[in-house]
C-alpha positions as a printed NumPy array, in Angstrom:
array([[-105.46 ,    5.882,   -9.063],
       [-103.975,    8.681,   -9.938],
       [-106.834,   12.03 ,   -9.902],
       [-108.56 ,   12.703,  -13.097],
       [-108.459,   15.969,  -14.734],
       [-111.718,   17.306,  -13.389],
       [-112.388,   15.427,  -10.261],
       [-113.606,   17.355,   -7.295],
       [-115.989,   19.747,  -10.256],
       [-119.129,   19.648,   -9.56 ],
       [-121.412,   19.685,  -12.813],
       [-125.232,   20.609,  -12.603],
       [-126.743,   18.953,  -16.234],
       [-130.261,   20.857,  -16.645],
       [-129.479,   19.899,  -20.296],
       [-131.478,   16.993,  -21.87 ],
       [-131.018,   14.915,  -25.86 ],
       [-128.133,   14.742,  -27.159],
       [-125.952,   18.232,  -27.246],
       [-126.235,   18.946,  -23.628],
       [-125.833,   15.175,  -22.188],
       [-122.913,   14.453,  -24.626],
       [-120.92 ,   17.41 ,  -23.788],
       [-121.966,   16.517,  -19.275],
       [-120.764,   12.74 ,  -20.607],
       [-117.306,   14.361,  -21.606],
       [-117.006,   15.786,  -18.78 ],
       [-117.834,   12.954,  -16.726],
       [-115.779,   11.009,  -18.716],
       [-112.94 ,   13.376,  -17.138],
       [-113.365,   12.577,  -13.314],
       [-116.22 ,   15.516,  -12.974],
       [-119.4  ,   14.759,  -10.745],
       [-122.62 ,   15.274,  -12.698],
       [-125.68 ,   15.36 ,  -11.617],
       [-128.606,   15.003,  -13.981],
       [-131.686,   17.095,  -13.043],
       [-134.48 ,   15.321,  -14.896],
       [-138.551,   16.097,  -14.905],
       [-140.324,   13.912,  -12.396],
       [-142.601,   11.179,  -14.447],
       [-140.74 ,   11.186,  -17.882],
       [-137.287,   11.827,  -16.869],
       [-134.975,   13.179,  -20.144],
       [-136.686,   13.071,  -23.448],
       [-134.494,   10.24 ,  -25.041],
       [-135.446,    7.334,  -21.955],
       [-138.552,    6.873,  -24.489],
       [-137.042,    7.539,  -27.739],
       [-136.258,    3.254,  -29.3  ],
       [-136.938,    0.833,  -30.436],
       [-134.095,   -0.404,  -29.762],
       [-133.825,   -1.09 ,  -25.326],
       [-131.398,   -2.208,  -22.952],
       [-132.395,   -3.794,  -19.768],
       [-133.068,   -0.27 ,  -18.138],
       [-133.459,    1.944,  -21.157],
       [-133.335,    2.898,  -24.599],
       [-130.01 ,    3.09 ,  -26.303],
       [-130.21 ,    6.185,  -27.346],
       [-130.528,    7.806,  -23.626],
       [-128.384,    5.342,  -23.221],
       [-125.58 ,    6.879,  -25.129],
       [-124.465,   10.203,  -24.16 ],
       [-125.812,    9.805,  -19.996],
       [-123.592,    7.063,  -18.748],
       [-120.947,    8.317,  -15.302],
       [-123.87 ,   10.417,  -13.999],
       [-126.734,   10.407,  -10.931],
       [-129.951,   10.85 ,  -11.888],
       [-132.123,   13.384,   -8.987],
       [-135.301,   14.214,   -9.317],
       [-136.837,   18.126,   -9.415],
       [-139.69 ,   19.512,   -9.856],
       [-139.344,   23.267,  -11.549],
       [-142.571,   24.018,  -10.902],
       [-142.455,   23.521,   -6.806],
       [-141.073,   25.596,   -4.115],
       [-139.107,   21.913,   -3.458],
       [-137.896,   21.422,   -6.392],
       [-136.727,   24.891,   -7.034],
       [-135.09 ,   25.046,   -3.822],
       [-132.737,   22.116,   -4.147],
       [-132.263,   22.745,   -7.817],
       [-130.462,   26.601,   -6.382],
       [-128.678,   24.411,   -3.629],
       [-127.247,   23.17 ,   -6.204],
       [-126.293,   25.529,   -8.185],
       [-124.917,   27.258,   -5.155],
       [-122.567,   24.093,   -4.732],
       [-121.901,   23.68 ,   -8.354],
       [-118.776,   24.819,  -10.616],
       [-120.291,   24.177,  -13.998],
       [-124.201,   24.112,  -15.305],
       [-125.371,   23.601,  -17.97 ],
       [-128.427,   23.466,  -19.516],
       [-130.249,   23.718,  -23.284],
       [-133.735,   24.987,  -21.946],
       [-135.661,   27.728,  -24.42 ],
       [-133.233,   31.271,  -24.644],
       [-134.557,   32.299,  -21.474],
       [-136.895,   30.004,  -19.856],
       [-135.178,   29.561,  -17.144],
       [-135.872,   32.749,  -15.426],
       [-139.315,   31.88 ,  -14.157],
       [-137.519,   29.527,  -11.671],
       [-134.624,   31.558,  -10.557],
       [-132.525,   29.881,  -12.905],
       [-131.404,   31.602,  -15.479],
       [-127.539,   33.081,  -15.531],
       [-127.445,   36.659,  -13.278],
       [-129.426,   34.621,  -10.652],
       [-127.079,   31.61 ,  -10.76 ],
       [-124.135,   34.351,  -10.976],
       [-125.647,   36.35 ,   -8.276],
       [-125.997,   33.068,   -5.814],
       [-122.599,   31.904,   -7.28 ],
       [-120.175,   34.007,   -9.204],
       [-117.804,   31.318,   -9.605],
       [-120.224,   29.523,  -12.09 ],
       [-119.091,   28.298,  -15.155],
       [-122.435,   29.145,  -16.712],
       [-123.087,   27.175,  -20.153],
       [-126.117,   27.352,  -21.855],
       [-127.115,   25.818,  -26.101],
       [-129.898,   26.263,  -28.023],
       [-130.453,   26.308,  -31.457],
       [-130.048,   29.427,  -33.443],
       [-128.086,   31.351,  -30.199],
       [-130.028,   34.725,  -28.225],
       [-130.894,   37.215,  -30.332],
       [-133.022,   36.63 ,  -33.098],
       [-132.524,   33.121,  -33.593],
       [-133.836,   32.782,  -29.337],
       [-137.618,   31.489,  -30.268],
       [-136.266,   29.211,  -32.871],
       [-136.545,   25.24 ,  -32.336],
       [-133.262,   23.716,  -32.55 ],
       [-133.251,   20.248,  -33.986],
       [-130.077,   19.387,  -35.632],
       [-131.781,   18.399,  -38.805],
       [-132.948,   20.825,  -39.552],
       [-129.425,   22.921,  -38.482],
       [-128.279,   20.476,  -41.107],
       [-130.037,   22.201,  -43.95 ],
       [-130.596,   25.658,  -42.634],
       [-126.575,   25.696,  -42.005],
       [-125.755,   24.645,  -45.304],
       [-124.964,   20.944,  -44.608],
       [-127.039,   19.234,  -46.57 ],
       [-125.892,   21.236,  -49.739],
       [-123.151,   19.955,  -49.898],
       [-124.052,   15.918,  -48.687],
       [-124.926,   14.026,  -51.071],
       [-124.732,   13.141,  -54.814],
       [-124.883,   15.897,  -57.814],
       [-127.687,   14.409,  -59.395],
       [-129.91 ,   13.749,  -56.263],
       [-131.754,   15.346,  -53.373],
       [-129.49 ,   16.678,  -50.43 ],
       [-129.263,   14.291,  -47.724],
       [-128.713,   14.854,  -43.786],
       [-125.525,   13.281,  -42.628],
       [-126.276,    9.339,  -41.168],
       [-126.135,   10.378,  -36.839],
       [-126.552,   13.796,  -35.585],
       [-123.239,   15.174,  -36.035],
       [-124.056,   18.709,  -35.75 ],
       [-125.516,   17.911,  -31.811],
       [-122.053,   16.38 ,  -31.686],
       [-119.725,   18.972,  -31.989],
       [-122.108,   21.468,  -30.308],
       [-121.526,   18.941,  -27.387],
       [-117.83 ,   19.646,  -27.934],
       [-117.244,   23.123,  -28.548],
       [-119.499,   23.744,  -25.15 ],
       [-116.888,   21.094,  -23.417],
       [-114.146,   22.667,  -24.941],
       [-115.708,   26.268,  -23.377],
       [-116.321,   24.829,  -20.503],
       [-112.776,   24.111,  -19.955],
       [-111.763,   27.287,  -21.062],
       [-113.74 ,   28.803,  -18.807],
       [-112.163,   26.466,  -15.569],
       [-108.818,   27.553,  -16.687],
       [-110.356,   31.402,  -16.55 ],
       [-111.864,   30.937,  -13.214],
       [-108.678,   29.411,  -12.017],
       [-106.953,   32.66 ,  -12.573],
       [-108.772,   35.162,  -12.226],
       [-111.511,   33.674,   -9.604],
       [-114.209,   34.899,  -11.726],
       [-116.876,   32.559,  -13.497],
       [-118.866,   33.374,  -17.001],
       [-121.768,   32.055,  -19.069],
       [-120.53 ,   30.396,  -21.749],
       [-123.099,   30.263,  -24.932],
       [-122.683,   27.881,  -28.157],
       [-125.568,   26.687,  -30.558],
       [-125.762,   24.727,  -33.119],
       [-126.088,   27.022,  -36.517],
       [-122.655,   28.424,  -35.35 ],
       [-120.996,   24.693,  -34.073],
       [-122.235,   23.3  ,  -37.636],
       [-120.492,   26.795,  -39.46 ],
       [-117.448,   26.58 ,  -37.748],
       [-116.737,   22.974,  -38.507],
       [-117.333,   23.261,  -42.66 ],
       [-113.662,   24.406,  -42.548],
       [-111.977,   24.342,  -46.312],
       [-115.798,   24.21 ,  -47.475],
       [-116.818,   27.511,  -46.203],
       [-113.241,   28.893,  -47.171],
       [-113.507,   27.331,  -51.039],
       [-117.353,   30.156,  -50.073],
       [-115.355,   32.736,  -48.742],
       [-112.641,   32.604,  -51.46 ],
       [-114.336,   32.715,  -54.319],
       [-117.847,   33.665,  -53.87 ],
       [-119.407,   30.351,  -55.32 ],
       [-120.948,   28.059,  -53.428],
       [-119.919,   24.404,  -53.636],
       [-122.688,   21.92 ,  -54.466],
       [-122.756,   17.99 ,  -53.204],
       [-120.219,   15.368,  -55.294],
       [-121.035,   12.237,  -53.119],
       [-117.603,   10.495,  -52.036],
       [-115.737,   12.981,  -53.796],
       [-113.447,   15.906,  -53.244],
       [-113.391,   19.008,  -54.648],
       [-109.702,   19.682,  -54.873],
       [-107.804,   16.153,  -54.484],
       [-108.066,   12.802,  -57.271],
       [-108.225,   10.293,  -56.415],
       [-109.905,   11.252,  -53.205],
       [-113.484,    8.668,  -53.431],
       [-114.972,    5.379,  -53.8  ],
       [-113.736,    3.419,  -56.605],
       [-116.176,   -0.166,  -57.247],
       [-114.155,   -3.408,  -56.619],
       [-115.571,   -7.346,  -57.749],
       [-117.887,   -6.7  ,  -53.882],
       [-117.675,   -3.75 ,  -51.832],
       [-116.158,   -0.126,  -52.775],
       [-113.506,    1.047,  -51.875],
       [-112.056,    4.666,  -50.58 ],
       [-109.112,    5.662,  -52.132],
       [-107.345,    9.227,  -50.781],
       [-104.416,   10.246,  -52.772],
       [-102.838,   13.672,  -51.774],
       [-100.414,   14.092,  -53.846],
       [ -98.365,   13.046,  -57.749],
       [ -95.615,   10.919,  -55.184],
       [ -98.966,    9.003,  -53.903],
       [-100.998,    8.566,  -57.298],
       [ -97.7  ,    7.115,  -58.82 ],
       [ -97.197,    4.088,  -55.823],
       [-101.173,    3.628,  -57.064],
       [-100.957,    2.854,  -60.712],
       [ -97.77 ,    0.645,  -59.673],
       [ -99.714,   -1.109,  -57.266],
       [-102.141,   -1.908,  -59.064],
       [ -99.933,   -2.476,  -62.584],
       [-101.057,    0.636,  -64.069],
       [ -97.675,    2.453,  -64.226],
       [ -98.453,    3.78 ,  -67.865],
       [-101.387,    5.998,  -65.844],
       [ -98.653,    8.1  ,  -64.25 ],
       [ -97.167,    9.006,  -67.25 ],
       [-100.362,   10.406,  -69.294],
       [-100.173,   13.529,  -68.574],
       [-103.982,   14.253,  -68.308],
       [-103.293,   12.695,  -64.863],
       [-100.026,   13.106,  -63.95 ],
       [-100.581,   15.878,  -61.628],
       [-103.205,   16.179,  -59.542],
       [-104.908,   19.594,  -61.049],
       [-104.835,   17.063,  -64.241],
       [-106.987,   14.604,  -62.985],
       [-109.5  ,   16.75 ,  -60.855],
       [-110.145,   17.689,  -64.822],
       [-110.052,   14.368,  -66.154],
       [-112.067,   12.402,  -63.288],
       [-114.634,   10.459,  -64.848],
       [-111.452,    9.206,  -67.048],
       [-109.274,    8.5  ,  -64.421],
       [-111.985,    6.663,  -62.331],
       [-113.251,    4.677,  -65.064],
       [-109.323,    3.398,  -65.933],
       [-109.125,    2.087,  -62.088],
       [-112.98 ,    0.795,  -61.884],
       [-112.15 ,   -1.342,  -64.319],
       [-108.583,   -2.791,  -62.4  ],
       [-110.144,   -2.743,  -59.455],
       [-113.645,   -4.707,  -59.696],
       [-111.381,   -8.279,  -60.834],
       [-110.885,   -8.492,  -57.282],
       [-112.454,   -8.077,  -54.108],
       [-112.443,   -4.836,  -51.871],
       [-110.12 ,   -6.545,  -48.859],
       [-107.464,   -7.734,  -50.877],
       [-106.572,   -4.511,  -52.413],
       [-107.166,   -2.485,  -49.527],
       [-104.044,   -4.671,  -48.046],
       [-101.944,   -4.568,  -51.06 ],
       [-102.608,   -0.788,  -50.726],
       [-102.05 ,   -0.3  ,  -47.462],
       [ -98.634,   -2.236,  -48.406],
       [ -97.729,    0.474,  -50.415],
       [ -98.058,    2.863,  -48.425],
       [-102.001,    4.512,  -50.179],
       [-104.493,    5.675,  -48.015],
       [-107.669,    3.326,  -47.937],
       [-110.011,    1.028,  -47.026],
       [-113.63 ,   -0.837,  -48.396],
       [-116.713,    0.852,  -46.713],
       [-117.352,   -0.976,  -43.637],
       [-121.055,   -1.072,  -41.87 ],
       [-120.431,    0.158,  -38.366],
       [-119.855,   -3.568,  -37.163],
       [-117.073,   -3.096,  -39.482],
       [-116.057,   -0.006,  -37.893],
       [-115.821,   -1.316,  -34.561],
       [-114.517,   -4.814,  -35.667],
       [-111.291,   -2.736,  -38.1  ],
       [-110.168,   -0.837,  -34.41 ],
       [-110.148,   -4.078,  -32.466],
       [-107.872,   -4.349,  -34.727],
       [-105.657,   -1.691,  -34.813],
       [-105.333,   -1.652,  -30.721],
       [-107.752,    0.876,  -30.263],
       [-110.094,   -0.637,  -27.948],
       [-113.073,    1.182,  -28.968],
       [-115.68 ,    0.009,  -26.827],
       [-116.238,    0.19 ,  -22.68 ],
       [-118.578,   -1.625,  -20.783],
       [-120.346,    0.371,  -17.942],
       [-122.186,   -2.514,  -16.716],
       [-125.262,   -2.743,  -15.13 ],
       [-127.131,   -3.797,  -17.573],
       [-126.28 ,   -1.033,  -19.963],
       [-125.057,   -2.574,  -23.418],
       [-121.94 ,   -1.586,  -24.276],
       [-120.745,    1.839,  -25.152],
       [-117.983,    3.556,  -27.262],
       [-115.38 ,    4.789,  -25.29 ],
       [-114.017,    8.193,  -24.918],
       [-111.568,    9.108,  -27.692],
       [-109.044,   10.576,  -25.781],
       [-105.816,    9.042,  -24.376],
       [-103.856,   10.46 ,  -22.079],
       [ -99.908,    9.392,  -20.466],
       [-100.757,   10.876,  -17.004],
       [-103.546,    9.188,  -15.876],
       [-107.128,    7.047,  -17.561],
       [-110.528,    8.507,  -17.673],
       [-113.095,    7.774,  -15.04 ],
       [-113.911,    4.227,  -14.881],
       [-117.63 ,    3.839,  -17.115],
       [-120.915,    3.679,  -14.593],
       [-123.914,    2.77 ,  -16.102],
       [-126.521,    5.456,  -17.476],
       [-128.673,    6.15 ,  -14.093],
       [-132.376,    5.07 ,  -14.177],
       [-134.347,    7.772,  -13.481],
       [-134.536,    9.905,  -10.236],
       [-131.811,    6.11 ,   -9.236],
       [-129.854,    8.601,   -6.966],
       [-132.553,   11.154,   -5.585],
       [-131.604,    9.808,   -1.976],
       [-127.933,   10.364,   -2.009],
       [-128.11 ,   13.551,   -3.463],
       [-130.933,   15.246,   -1.896],
       [-129.078,   14.654,    1.245],
       [-126.378,   15.674,    0.236],
       [-127.843,   19.205,   -0.655],
       [-129.643,   19.308,    2.57 ],
       [-125.896,   18.161,    4.406],
       [-122.622,   19.547,    5.143],
       [-120.291,   20.773,    1.726],
       [-118.621,   17.699,    1.1  ],
       [-117.063,   16.107,   -2.701],
       [-120.081,   13.407,   -3.262],
       [-118.039,    9.704,   -3.573],
       [-117.782,    7.537,   -6.383],
       [-121.006,    6.272,   -7.61 ],
       [-121.917,    2.941,   -6.277],
       [-123.762,   -0.376,   -7.489],
       [-126.4  ,    0.25 ,   -9.11 ],
       [-129.956,    0.916,   -7.02 ],
       [-133.387,    0.736,   -7.094],
       [-134.961,    4.602,   -7.414],
       [-136.794,    6.501,   -4.794]])
């Protein structure tokens, strides 16, 4: 198999829960050797976050921990700290999301780690940064509230709601992985490691795109509009006979195609709907007229017809339907890591020159204790690929 981009890169993963483990899983998918450091007894908090459960653990834990080795280290004990410091000395990347400053008591803060390994990419993930927000606990749900995302999510006449997945954690994990890649490239050029810091609040604000730009342009905070778009119409869900259909019309020519496909040619000629600005201004009437026609047939029928003339649309699927639809498009969305783990979502990046690392099951707690500790006590050499499942030592 052709070498993967991060072959030979060793990642010391001191992170827990979602953002950090998601970032290190991405690195593992790209070929890095990821060693997950866990507390004896309990391990990562998410090991107990169920149901649902797989044969080995919670499905939550397994969703972000494939392709890693697990080693139990008690950082409160000299032996555990010594092993952790040796791991840091050998690592290329360290990822942690402890409370800001708390790793200093173990000699694992950035300054200590950098002195031990000047080339280390030390990556810290926090909720609100390392300044005035350092003491604040960082939970995705709370950041969605404080960061404004909930204020623009939901129907205009209903209370604000969170997004249906911990999207801020995922965004922050991706930012962490991107920062690590850039820092590794910088190290190639300079030989120096550095401290990469990301936080949930900044990652959320950085993702708000046109909504944040609207605030900065007008001084007026955008409000909840449900599934409607503040600047485009129709760009929303429309009720059909049996389900909702998401319809995205990006310009006037597309609106004419939509009108023709629905047998409503006169709609595009009506001055109230001829331009996007007019459609936004008369959205309520436009939606009513469109739904009068769409309501006569199932959403799947309309999806097929409208896609056939180049209109971006799709019925609102549940997650099972989403997987089946992706499979129908040849996107290969799933991967089987084996070892009793549940099927998982495949890394969503394809490369022409290489694939991704072979998916291996998320580790049992302490599954690789013996292997990792023997490696840390022996000569510096690359760890072999993860072998078949073994019982924890």
